[in-house]
Coordinates of N, CA and C in Angstrom, one line a residue:
M1 N 52.5 -22.7 -65.9 CA 51.3 -21.9 -65.6 C 50.3 -22.7 -64.7
E2 N 50.1 -23.9 -65.1 CA 49.2 -24.8 -64.3 C 49.8 -25.0 -62.9
S3 N 51.1 -25.2 -62.8 CA 51.7 -25.4 -61.5 C 51.5 -24.2 -60.6
S4 N 51.6 -23.0 -61.2 CA 51.3 -21.8 -60.4 C 49.9 -21.7 -59.9
L5 N 48.9 -22.1 -60.8 CA 47.5 -22.0 -60.5 C 47.2 -22.9 -59.3
Y6 N 47.7 -24.2 -59.4 CA 47.5 -25.1 -58.3 C 48.1 -24.7 -57.0
Q7 N 49.3 -24.0 -57.1 CA 49.9 -23.5 -55.9 C 49.0 -22.4 -55.2
N8 N 48.5 -21.5 -56.0 CA 47.6 -20.5 -55.5 C 46.4 -21.1 -54.8
E9 N 45.8 -22.1 -55.5 CA 44.6 -22.7 -55.0 C 44.8 -23.4 -53.7
A10 N 46.0 -24.1 -53.6 CA 46.4 -24.8 -52.4 C 46.6 -23.8 -51.2
F11 N 47.2 -22.7 -51.6 CA 47.5 -21.7 -50.5 C 46.1 -21.1 -50.0
G12 N 45.2 -20.9 -50.9 CA 43.9 -20.3 -50.5 C 43.1 -21.3 -49.6
M13 N 43.2 -22.6 -49.9 CA 42.5 -23.6 -49.1 C 43.1 -23.6 -47.7
T14 N 44.5 -23.6 -47.7 CA 45.1 -23.6 -46.4 C 44.8 -22.4 -45.5
R15 N 44.6 -21.3 -46.2 CA 44.3 -20.0 -45.4 C 42.9 -20.2 -44.9
Y16 N 41.9 -20.6 -45.7 CA 40.5 -20.8 -45.2 C 40.4 -21.9 -44.1
L17 N 41.2 -22.9 -44.2 CA 41.2 -24.0 -43.2 C 41.8 -23.5 -41.9
G18 N 42.8 -22.6 -42.0 CA 43.3 -22.0 -40.7 C 42.3 -21.1 -40.1
L19 N 41.5 -20.4 -40.9 CA 40.5 -19.5 -40.3 C 39.4 -20.3 -39.7
L20 N 39.0 -21.4 -40.3 CA 38.0 -22.2 -39.7 C 38.4 -22.8 -38.3
L21 N 39.7 -23.2 -38.3 CA 40.2 -23.8 -37.0 C 40.2 -22.7 -35.9
I22 N 40.5 -21.5 -36.3 CA 40.5 -20.4 -35.3 C 39.1 -20.2 -34.7
I23 N 38.1 -20.2 -35.7 CA 36.7 -20.0 -35.3 C 36.2 -21.1 -34.4
A24 N 36.6 -22.3 -34.7 CA 36.2 -23.5 -33.9 C 36.8 -23.5 -32.6
A25 N 38.0 -23.0 -32.5 CA 38.7 -22.9 -31.2 C 38.0 -21.9 -30.2
F26 N 37.5 -20.8 -30.8 CA 36.8 -19.8 -30.0 C 35.4 -20.2 -29.6
C27 N 34.7 -20.8 -30.6 CA 33.3 -21.1 -30.4 C 33.2 -22.4 -29.5
G28 N 33.9 -23.4 -29.9 CA 33.9 -24.7 -29.2 C 32.6 -25.4 -29.4
C29 N 32.5 -26.6 -29.0 CA 31.3 -27.3 -29.1 C 30.8 -27.9 -27.8
G30 N 31.5 -27.5 -26.7 CA 31.2 -27.9 -25.4 C 29.9 -27.2 -24.9
T31 N 29.2 -27.8 -23.9 CA 28.1 -27.2 -23.3 C 28.5 -26.2 -22.3
S32 N 27.8 -25.0 -22.3 CA 28.1 -23.9 -21.3 C 27.0 -23.9 -20.2
Q33 N 27.4 -23.7 -19.0 CA 26.5 -23.6 -17.9 C 25.8 -22.3 -17.8
P34 N 24.4 -22.3 -17.6 CA 23.7 -21.0 -17.5 C 24.1 -20.3 -16.3
P35 N 24.1 -18.9 -16.3 CA 24.5 -18.2 -15.1 C 23.6 -18.5 -13.9
K36 N 24.2 -18.6 -12.8 CA 23.4 -18.9 -11.6 C 22.6 -17.7 -11.1
M37 N 21.3 -17.8 -10.9 CA 20.4 -16.8 -10.5 C 20.4 -16.7 -9.0
E38 N 20.7 -15.5 -8.5 CA 20.7 -15.3 -7.1 C 19.4 -14.6 -6.7
K39 N 18.8 -15.1 -5.6 CA 17.5 -14.5 -5.1 C 17.8 -13.2 -4.5
A40 N 17.1 -12.1 -5.0 CA 17.4 -10.8 -4.5 C 16.7 -10.6 -3.1
I41 N 15.4 -10.9 -3.0 CA 14.7 -10.7 -1.8 C 13.8 -11.9 -1.6
D42 N 13.3 -12.1 -0.4 CA 12.3 -13.2 -0.1 C 10.9 -12.6 -0.4
A43 N 10.5 -12.7 -1.7 CA 9.3 -12.1 -2.1 C 8.1 -12.9 -1.5
T44 N 8.3 -14.2 -1.2 CA 7.2 -15.0 -0.7 C 6.8 -14.4 0.7
E45 N 7.8 -14.2 1.5 CA 7.5 -13.7 2.9 C 6.9 -12.3 2.9
V46 N 7.4 -11.4 2.0 CA 6.8 -10.1 1.9 C 5.3 -10.2 1.5
S47 N 5.0 -11.0 0.5 CA 3.7 -11.2 0.0 C 2.8 -11.7 1.2
R48 N 3.3 -12.7 1.9 CA 2.5 -13.3 3.0 C 2.2 -12.2 4.0
Q49 N 3.1 -11.4 4.4 CA 2.9 -10.3 5.4 C 1.8 -9.3 4.9
I50 N 1.9 -8.9 3.6 CA 1.0 -8.0 3.0 C -0.4 -8.5 3.0
L51 N -0.6 -9.8 2.5 CA -1.9 -10.4 2.3 C -2.5 -10.7 3.7
T52 N -1.8 -11.3 4.6 CA -2.4 -11.6 5.9 C -2.8 -10.3 6.6
Y53 N -2.0 -9.3 6.6 CA -2.4 -8.0 7.2 C -3.6 -7.4 6.5
S54 N -3.6 -7.5 5.2 CA -4.8 -6.9 4.5 C -6.1 -7.6 4.9
E55 N -6.0 -8.9 5.2 CA -7.3 -9.5 5.7 C -7.7 -9.0 7.0
K56 N -6.8 -8.7 7.9 CA -7.1 -8.1 9.2 C -7.8 -6.7 8.9
L57 N -7.2 -6.0 8.0 CA -7.8 -4.6 7.7 C -9.1 -4.8 7.1
R58 N -9.4 -5.8 6.3 CA -10.7 -6.0 5.7 C -11.8 -6.2 6.7
F59 N -11.5 -7.0 7.7 CA -12.5 -7.3 8.7 C -12.6 -6.2 9.8
Q60 N -11.5 -5.6 10.2 CA -11.5 -4.7 11.3 C -11.6 -3.2 10.9
K61 N -11.1 -2.9 9.7 CA -11.1 -1.5 9.2 C -11.9 -1.3 8.0
H62 N -12.6 -2.3 7.5 CA -13.4 -2.2 6.2 C -12.6 -1.8 5.0
L63 N -11.3 -2.2 4.9 CA -10.5 -1.8 3.8 C -10.2 -3.0 2.9
Q64 N -10.4 -2.8 1.6 CA -10.2 -3.9 0.6 C -8.9 -3.6 -0.1
L65 N -8.0 -4.6 0.0 CA -6.7 -4.4 -0.8 C -7.0 -4.5 -2.3
E66 N -6.6 -3.5 -3.0 CA -6.8 -3.5 -4.5 C -5.5 -3.8 -5.2
D67 N -4.4 -3.4 -4.6 CA -3.1 -3.7 -5.3 C -2.0 -3.4 -4.3
S68 N -0.8 -4.1 -4.6 CA 0.4 -3.8 -3.8 C 1.6 -4.0 -4.6
V69 N 2.6 -3.2 -4.4 CA 3.9 -3.3 -5.2 C 5.0 -3.2 -4.2
V70 N 6.0 -4.0 -4.5 CA 7.3 -3.9 -3.7 C 8.4 -3.5 -4.7
Y71 N 9.0 -2.3 -4.4 CA 10.0 -1.8 -5.3 C 11.4 -2.2 -4.7
Y72 N 12.2 -2.8 -5.5 CA 13.5 -3.3 -5.0 C 14.5 -3.4 -6.1
N73 N 15.8 -3.4 -5.8 CA 16.9 -3.9 -6.7 C 17.5 -5.0 -6.0
S74 N 18.6 -4.8 -5.2 CA 19.1 -5.8 -4.4 C 18.5 -5.8 -3.0
K75 N 17.8 -4.7 -2.6 CA 17.2 -4.6 -1.3 C 15.8 -3.9 -1.6
I76 N 14.9 -4.0 -0.6 CA 13.6 -3.4 -0.7 C 13.7 -1.9 -0.4
N77 N 13.3 -1.1 -1.4 CA 13.4 0.3 -1.3 C 12.1 1.0 -0.9
R78 N 11.0 0.4 -1.3 CA 9.7 1.0 -1.1 C 8.6 0.0 -1.2
I79 N 7.5 0.2 -0.5 CA 6.3 -0.7 -0.6 C 5.1 0.2 -0.8
R80 N 4.3 -0.2 -1.7 CA 3.0 0.5 -2.0 C 1.8 -0.3 -1.7
L81 N 0.8 0.2 -1.1 CA -0.4 -0.5 -0.8 C -1.6 0.4 -1.2
D82 N -2.5 -0.2 -2.0 CA -3.7 0.5 -2.5 C -4.9 -0.2 -1.9
F83 N -5.8 0.6 -1.3 CA -7.0 0.1 -0.7 C -8.2 0.9 -1.2
S84 N -9.4 0.3 -1.0 CA -10.7 1.0 -1.2 C -11.6 0.7 0.0
S85 N -12.6 1.6 0.2 CA -13.5 1.4 1.3 C -14.8 2.0 1.0
M86 N -15.8 1.5 1.6 CA -17.2 2.1 1.5 C -17.6 2.9 2.8
D87 N -16.6 3.1 3.7 CA -16.9 3.8 4.9 C -17.0 5.3 4.6
V88 N -17.6 6.1 5.5 CA -17.6 7.5 5.4 C -16.9 8.1 6.6
L89 N -15.8 8.8 6.4 CA -15.0 9.3 7.4 C -14.8 10.8 7.4
D90 N -14.7 11.4 8.6 CA -14.3 12.8 8.6 C -12.8 12.9 8.7
I91 N -12.2 14.1 8.8 CA -10.7 14.2 8.8 C -10.1 13.5 10.0
W92 N -10.7 13.6 11.2 CA -10.1 12.9 12.4 C -10.1 11.4 12.2
E93 N -11.2 10.9 11.8 CA -11.3 9.4 11.6 C -10.3 9.0 10.5
A94 N -10.1 9.8 9.5 CA -9.2 9.4 8.4 C -7.8 9.4 8.9
R95 N -7.4 10.4 9.8 CA -6.1 10.4 10.4 C -5.8 9.1 11.2
A96 N -6.8 8.8 12.0 CA -6.7 7.6 12.9 C -6.5 6.4 12.1
L97 N -7.3 6.3 11.0 CA -7.2 5.1 10.1 C -5.8 4.9 9.5
L98 N -5.3 6.0 9.0 CA -4.0 6.0 8.4 C -2.9 5.7 9.4
V99 N -2.9 6.3 10.6 CA -1.9 6.1 11.6 C -1.9 4.6 12.1
D100 N -3.1 4.1 12.3 CA -3.2 2.7 12.8 C -2.7 1.7 11.7
L101 N -3.0 2.0 10.5 CA -2.6 1.1 9.4 C -1.1 1.1 9.2
V102 N -0.5 2.3 9.2 CA 0.9 2.5 8.9 C 1.8 1.9 10.1
D103 N 1.4 2.3 11.3 CA 2.2 1.9 12.4 C 2.3 0.4 12.6
E104 N 1.1 -0.3 12.4 CA 1.1 -1.7 12.6 C 1.9 -2.4 11.5
F105 N 1.7 -1.9 10.2 CA 2.4 -2.5 9.1 C 3.9 -2.4 9.3
L106 N 4.4 -1.2 9.7 CA 5.8 -1.0 9.9 C 6.3 -1.9 11.0
E107 N 5.5 -2.1 12.0 CA 5.9 -3.0 13.1 C 6.1 -4.4 12.6
R108 N 5.2 -4.8 11.7 CA 5.2 -6.2 11.2 C 6.4 -6.4 10.3
I109 N 6.7 -5.4 9.5 CA 7.9 -5.5 8.5 C 9.2 -5.4 9.3
N110 N 9.3 -4.5 10.1 CA 10.6 -4.3 10.8 C 10.9 -5.4 11.8
G111 N 9.8 -6.0 12.3 CA 10.0 -7.1 13.3 C 10.0 -8.5 12.7
N112 N 10.0 -8.6 11.4 CA 10.0 -9.9 10.8 C 11.4 -10.4 10.6
A113 N 11.8 -11.5 11.1 CA 13.2 -12.0 11.1 C 13.7 -12.3 9.7
I114 N 12.8 -12.5 8.7 CA 13.2 -12.8 7.4 C 13.3 -11.5 6.6
I115 N 12.2 -10.6 6.7 CA 12.1 -9.4 5.8 C 13.2 -8.4 6.2
Y116 N 13.4 -8.2 7.5 CA 14.2 -7.1 7.9 C 15.6 -7.1 7.3
R117 N 16.1 -8.3 6.9 CA 17.4 -8.4 6.3 C 17.4 -7.9 4.8
D118 N 16.2 -7.8 4.2 CA 16.1 -7.4 2.8 C 15.7 -5.9 2.7
L119 N 15.6 -5.2 3.8 CA 15.2 -3.8 3.7 C 16.4 -3.0 3.4
G120 N 16.1 -2.0 2.5 CA 17.2 -1.1 2.1 C 17.6 -0.2 3.2
T121 N 16.7 0.2 4.0 CA 16.9 1.0 5.2 C 16.3 0.3 6.4
F122 N 16.9 0.3 7.5 CA 16.3 -0.3 8.7 C 16.5 0.6 9.9
P123 N 15.4 0.9 10.6 CA 14.1 0.4 10.3 C 13.4 1.1 9.2
F124 N 12.4 0.4 8.5 CA 11.6 1.1 7.6 C 10.7 2.1 8.3
T125 N 10.5 3.2 7.6 CA 9.6 4.3 8.2 C 8.5 4.6 7.3
A126 N 7.7 5.6 7.7 CA 6.5 6.0 6.9 C 7.0 6.6 5.5
S127 N 8.2 7.2 5.5 CA 8.8 7.7 4.3 C 9.1 6.7 3.3
D128 N 9.2 5.4 3.7 CA 9.5 4.3 2.8 C 8.2 3.6 2.3
L129 N 7.1 4.1 2.7 CA 5.8 3.5 2.2 C 5.0 4.5 1.4
E130 N 4.2 3.9 0.5 CA 3.2 4.6 -0.2 C 1.8 3.9 0.1
V131 N 0.9 4.7 0.5 CA -0.4 4.2 0.9 C -1.5 5.0 0.2
Y132 N -2.5 4.4 -0.4 CA -3.6 5.1 -1.0 C -4.9 4.4 -0.6
I133 N -5.8 5.2 -0.1 CA -7.1 4.7 0.3 C -8.2 5.5 -0.4
Y134 N -9.1 4.8 -1.2 CA -10.1 5.5 -2.0 C -11.5 5.1 -1.3
F135 N -12.3 6.1 -1.1 CA -13.6 5.9 -0.5 C -14.7 6.0 -1.6
K136 N -15.4 4.9 -1.9 CA -16.2 4.8 -3.1 C -17.7 4.8 -2.9
S137 N -18.2 5.0 -1.7 CA -19.6 4.9 -1.5 C -20.4 6.0 -2.2
F138 N -21.6 5.7 -2.6 CA -22.5 6.7 -3.2 C -22.8 7.9 -2.2
Y139 N -23.0 7.5 -0.9 CA -23.2 8.6 0.1 C -22.0 9.5 0.2
N140 N -20.9 9.0 0.1 CA -19.7 9.7 0.2 C -19.5 10.8 -0.9
H141 N -19.9 10.4 -2.1 CA -19.6 11.2 -3.3 C -20.8 12.1 -3.7
Y142 N -22.0 11.8 -3.2 CA -23.2 12.6 -3.6 C -24.0 13.2 -2.5
V143 N -23.7 12.8 -1.2 CA -24.5 13.3 -0.1 C -23.6 14.1 0.9
K144 N -22.6 13.5 1.5 CA -21.8 14.1 2.4 C -20.4 14.5 1.8
L145 N -20.4 15.5 1.0 CA -19.3 15.9 0.2 C -18.1 16.4 1.0
D146 N -18.3 16.8 2.2 CA -17.2 17.2 3.0 C -16.5 16.1 3.7
S147 N -16.9 14.8 3.5 CA -16.2 13.7 4.0 C -14.9 13.4 3.2
V148 N -14.1 12.6 3.7 CA -12.8 12.3 3.0 C -13.0 11.4 1.9
G149 N -12.6 11.8 0.7 CA -12.7 10.9 -0.5 C -11.5 10.1 -0.8
M150 N -10.3 10.6 -0.4 CA -9.1 9.8 -0.6 C -8.0 10.2 0.5
I151 N -7.3 9.2 0.9 CA -6.1 9.4 1.8 C -4.9 8.9 1.0
S152 N -3.8 9.6 1.1 CA -2.6 9.2 0.5 C -1.4 9.5 1.4
L153 N -0.4 8.6 1.3 CA 0.8 8.8 2.0 C 2.0 8.6 1.1
K154 N 2.8 9.6 0.8 CA 3.9 9.4 -0.1 C 5.1 10.3 0.4
Q155 N 6.2 9.7 0.5 CA 7.4 10.5 0.9 C 7.3 11.1 2.2
G156 N 6.5 10.5 3.1 CA 6.3 11.0 4.5 C 5.3 12.1 4.6
I157 N 4.5 12.4 3.5 CA 3.5 13.4 3.5 C 2.1 12.7 3.4
A158 N 1.3 13.0 4.4 CA -0.1 12.5 4.4 C -1.0 13.5 3.8
S159 N -1.9 13.1 2.9 CA -2.8 14.0 2.2 C -4.2 13.5 2.4
Y160 N -5.1 14.4 2.8 CA -6.5 14.0 3.0 C -7.3 14.9 2.0
I161 N -8.0 14.3 1.1 CA -8.7 15.0 0.0 C -10.2 14.8 0.2
A162 N -11.0 15.9 0.3 CA -12.4 15.8 0.4 C -13.1 15.1 -0.8
S163 N -14.3 14.6 -0.6 CA -15.0 14.0 -1.7 C -15.3 15.0 -2.8
D164 N -15.4 16.3 -2.5 CA -15.6 17.3 -3.5 C -14.3 18.0 -3.8
G165 N -13.2 17.4 -3.5 CA -11.9 18.0 -3.7 C -11.6 18.3 -5.1
F166 N -12.1 17.6 -6.0 CA -11.8 17.8 -7.4 C -12.9 18.5 -8.2
D167 N -14.0 18.8 -7.5 CA -15.2 19.5 -8.1 C -15.9 20.2 -7.1
C168 N -15.4 21.3 -6.6 CA -16.0 22.1 -5.5 C -16.4 23.5 -6.0
E169 N -17.7 23.8 -5.8 CA -18.2 25.1 -6.2 C -18.6 26.0 -5.0
G170 N -18.9 25.4 -3.9 CA -19.2 26.1 -2.7 C -18.1 26.1 -1.7
P171 N -18.4 26.4 -0.4 CA -17.4 26.4 0.6 C -17.0 24.9 0.9
C172 N -15.7 24.6 0.8 CA -15.2 23.3 1.1 C -13.7 23.3 1.4
W173 N -13.3 22.3 2.2 CA -11.9 22.3 2.6 C -11.0 21.6 1.6
R174 N -11.5 20.9 0.7 CA -10.8 20.3 -0.4 C -9.7 19.3 0.0
K175 N -8.6 19.9 0.4 CA -7.4 19.0 0.6 C -6.5 19.6 1.7
R176 N -6.0 18.6 2.5 CA -5.1 19.0 3.6 C -3.8 18.1 3.5
N177 N -2.7 18.7 3.5 CA -1.4 18.0 3.5 C -0.7 18.3 4.9
E178 N -0.1 17.2 5.4 CA 0.7 17.4 6.6 C 1.7 16.2 6.7
Y179 N 2.8 16.5 7.4 CA 3.8 15.4 7.6 C 3.1 14.2 8.4
Y180 N 3.5 13.0 8.0 CA 2.9 11.9 8.7 C 3.1 12.0 10.2
F181 N 4.3 12.4 10.7 CA 4.5 12.5 12.1 C 3.5 13.5 12.8
Q182 N 3.0 14.5 12.0 CA 2.0 15.4 12.5 C 0.7 14.7 12.7
S183 N 0.3 14.0 11.7 CA -0.9 13.2 11.8 C -0.9 12.2 13.0
R184 N 0.3 11.6 13.2 CA 0.5 10.7 14.3 C 0.4 11.4 15.6
N185 N 1.0 12.6 15.7 CA 0.9 13.4 17.0 C -0.5 13.8 17.3
F186 N -1.2 14.3 16.2 CA -2.6 14.7 16.5 C -3.4 13.6 17.1
I187 N -3.3 12.4 16.5 CA -4.1 11.3 17.0 C -3.7 10.8 18.4
T188 N -2.4 10.8 18.6 CA -1.8 10.5 19.9 C -2.4 11.4 21.0
F189 N -2.3 12.7 20.7 CA -2.8 13.7 21.7 C -4.3 13.6 21.9
K190 N -5.0 13.4 20.8 CA -6.5 13.3 20.9 C -6.8 12.1 21.8
R191 N -6.2 11.0 21.6 CA -6.5 9.8 22.4 C -6.1 9.9 23.8
Q192 N -5.0 10.6 24.1 CA -4.6 10.9 25.4 C -5.7 11.7 26.1
G193 N -6.3 12.7 25.4 CA -7.3 13.5 26.0 C -8.6 12.7 26.2
E194 N -8.9 11.8 25.3 CA -10.1 10.9 25.5 C -9.9 10.0 26.7
A195 N -8.7 9.5 26.9 CA -8.5 8.6 28.0 C -8.6 9.4 29.3
L196 N -8.3 10.7 29.3 CA -8.4 11.4 30.6 C -9.9 11.9 30.8
Y197 N -10.6 12.3 29.8 CA -11.8 13.1 30.0 C -13.1 12.4 29.5
K198 N -13.0 11.5 28.6 CA -14.2 10.9 28.0 C -14.9 10.1 29.1
P199 N -16.2 10.4 29.4 CA -16.9 9.6 30.4 C -17.1 8.2 30.0
D200 N -16.9 7.3 31.0 CA -17.0 5.9 30.7 C -18.3 5.4 31.4
T201 N -19.4 5.8 30.8 CA -20.7 5.4 31.3 C -21.6 4.7 30.3
E202 N -22.5 3.9 30.7 CA -23.4 3.3 29.8 C -24.4 4.3 29.2
S203 N -24.7 4.0 27.9 CA -25.7 4.8 27.2 C -26.5 4.0 26.3
D204 N -27.7 4.5 26.0 CA -28.5 3.8 25.1 C -27.8 3.6 23.7
F205 N -27.9 2.4 23.2 CA -27.2 2.1 21.9 C -28.3 1.7 20.9
N206 N -28.4 2.5 19.8 CA -29.3 2.2 18.8 C -28.9 1.0 17.9
I207 N -29.8 0.1 17.7 CA -29.4 -1.1 16.9 C -29.0 -0.7 15.4
F208 N -29.4 0.5 15.0 CA -29.1 0.9 13.7 C -27.7 1.6 13.6
G209 N -27.0 1.7 14.8 CA -25.7 2.2 14.8 C -25.6 3.7 14.4
D210 N -24.5 4.0 13.8 CA -24.3 5.4 13.4 C -24.4 5.6 11.8
E211 N -25.3 4.9 11.2 CA -25.4 4.9 9.8 C -25.8 6.3 9.3
R212 N -25.0 7.0 8.6 CA -25.2 8.4 8.4 C -26.1 8.8 7.3
Y213 N -26.5 7.8 6.5 CA -27.4 8.1 5.4 C -28.9 8.2 5.8
I214 N -29.2 7.9 7.1 CA -30.6 8.0 7.6 C -30.8 9.4 8.1
D215 N -31.8 10.1 7.6 CA -32.0 11.5 8.0 C -32.5 11.6 9.4
P216 N -32.4 12.7 10.1 CA -32.7 12.8 11.5 C -34.2 12.4 11.8
E217 N -35.1 12.8 11.0 CA -36.5 12.5 11.3 C -36.8 11.0 11.2
T218 N -36.2 10.4 10.1 CA -36.4 9.0 10.0 C -35.8 8.2 11.1
R219 N -34.6 8.7 11.6 CA -33.9 8.1 12.7 C -34.7 8.1 14.0
K220 N -35.4 9.3 14.2 CA -36.2 9.4 15.4 C -37.4 8.4 15.4
Y221 N -38.0 8.3 14.2 CA -39.1 7.4 14.0 C -38.7 6.0 14.3
L222 N -37.6 5.6 13.7 CA -37.1 4.2 13.8 C -36.7 3.9 15.3
N223 N -36.1 4.9 15.9 CA -35.8 4.7 17.3 C -37.0 4.5 18.2
R224 N -38.1 5.2 17.9 CA -39.4 5.0 18.7 C -40.0 3.6 18.5
I225 N -39.9 3.1 17.3 CA -40.6 1.8 17.0 C -39.7 0.6 17.2
S226 N -38.4 0.8 17.4 CA -37.4 -0.3 17.5 C -37.1 -0.5 18.9
P227 N -36.8 -1.7 19.3 CA -36.3 -2.0 20.7 C -35.0 -1.3 20.9
R228 N -34.7 -0.9 22.2 CA -33.5 -0.3 22.5 C -32.6 -1.3 23.3
I229 N -31.3 -1.2 23.0 CA -30.4 -2.1 23.7 C -29.5 -1.4 24.6
K230 N -29.4 -1.8 25.8 CA -28.6 -1.2 26.9 C -27.2 -1.8 26.8
T231 N -26.2 -1.1 26.4 CA -24.9 -1.7 26.3 C -23.9 -0.6 26.2
N232 N -22.6 -0.9 26.4 CA -21.5 0.0 26.2 C -21.3 0.4 24.7
R233 N -21.3 1.6 24.4 CA -21.0 2.0 23.0 C -19.6 1.6 22.7
P234 N -19.4 0.9 21.5 CA -18.0 0.5 21.2 C -17.2 1.7 20.8
R235 N -15.9 1.6 21.1 CA -15.0 2.7 20.8 C -14.3 2.4 19.5

């Protein structure tokens, strides 16, 4: 009886020892190398282009970059740019601002020797961009309500929303949607007409510029008491 008990115990230990050897063989105690991470895109160069261009827009177009996002997997699929501004623009000025911004940014991205290899589609077009510009001035929201309150570009559609576009009780144009290529054509044709017919003559230039929050009577008074500067009006 005792001999049988010892035999069973020895068999059980042998079985467990074999199981431990199998586990040790699979697990091992050697060091494993971490997976090699491959760089999907050159994020540094994309960031450099966005930030340097946004500084140009800040000084020349009065646009402040609020946020930017690059959407990608193995390639860049879409780029989003969010701006704010204190300027007051009508629909034509808003179109010109969007067209100038988008055209130059696309030229910078498509012409960059590092970035163009990371683009999901080449060349990048307006359909591959998202652009949002918010106009935040007090004058814009409480005085000149027919001015543009927001510009957006998404999936190739440009939208121009009036400052009273979300709360309009009287006559207002609210919102206008058009394909980006239409906005671009409108501005191109308008500039062609200006080049042909706009007189290129000197005119009196008010040192107060075209600040629209000054009412007409106050402007007349200021013009009488202030010195006048003879110069070419900037375009």
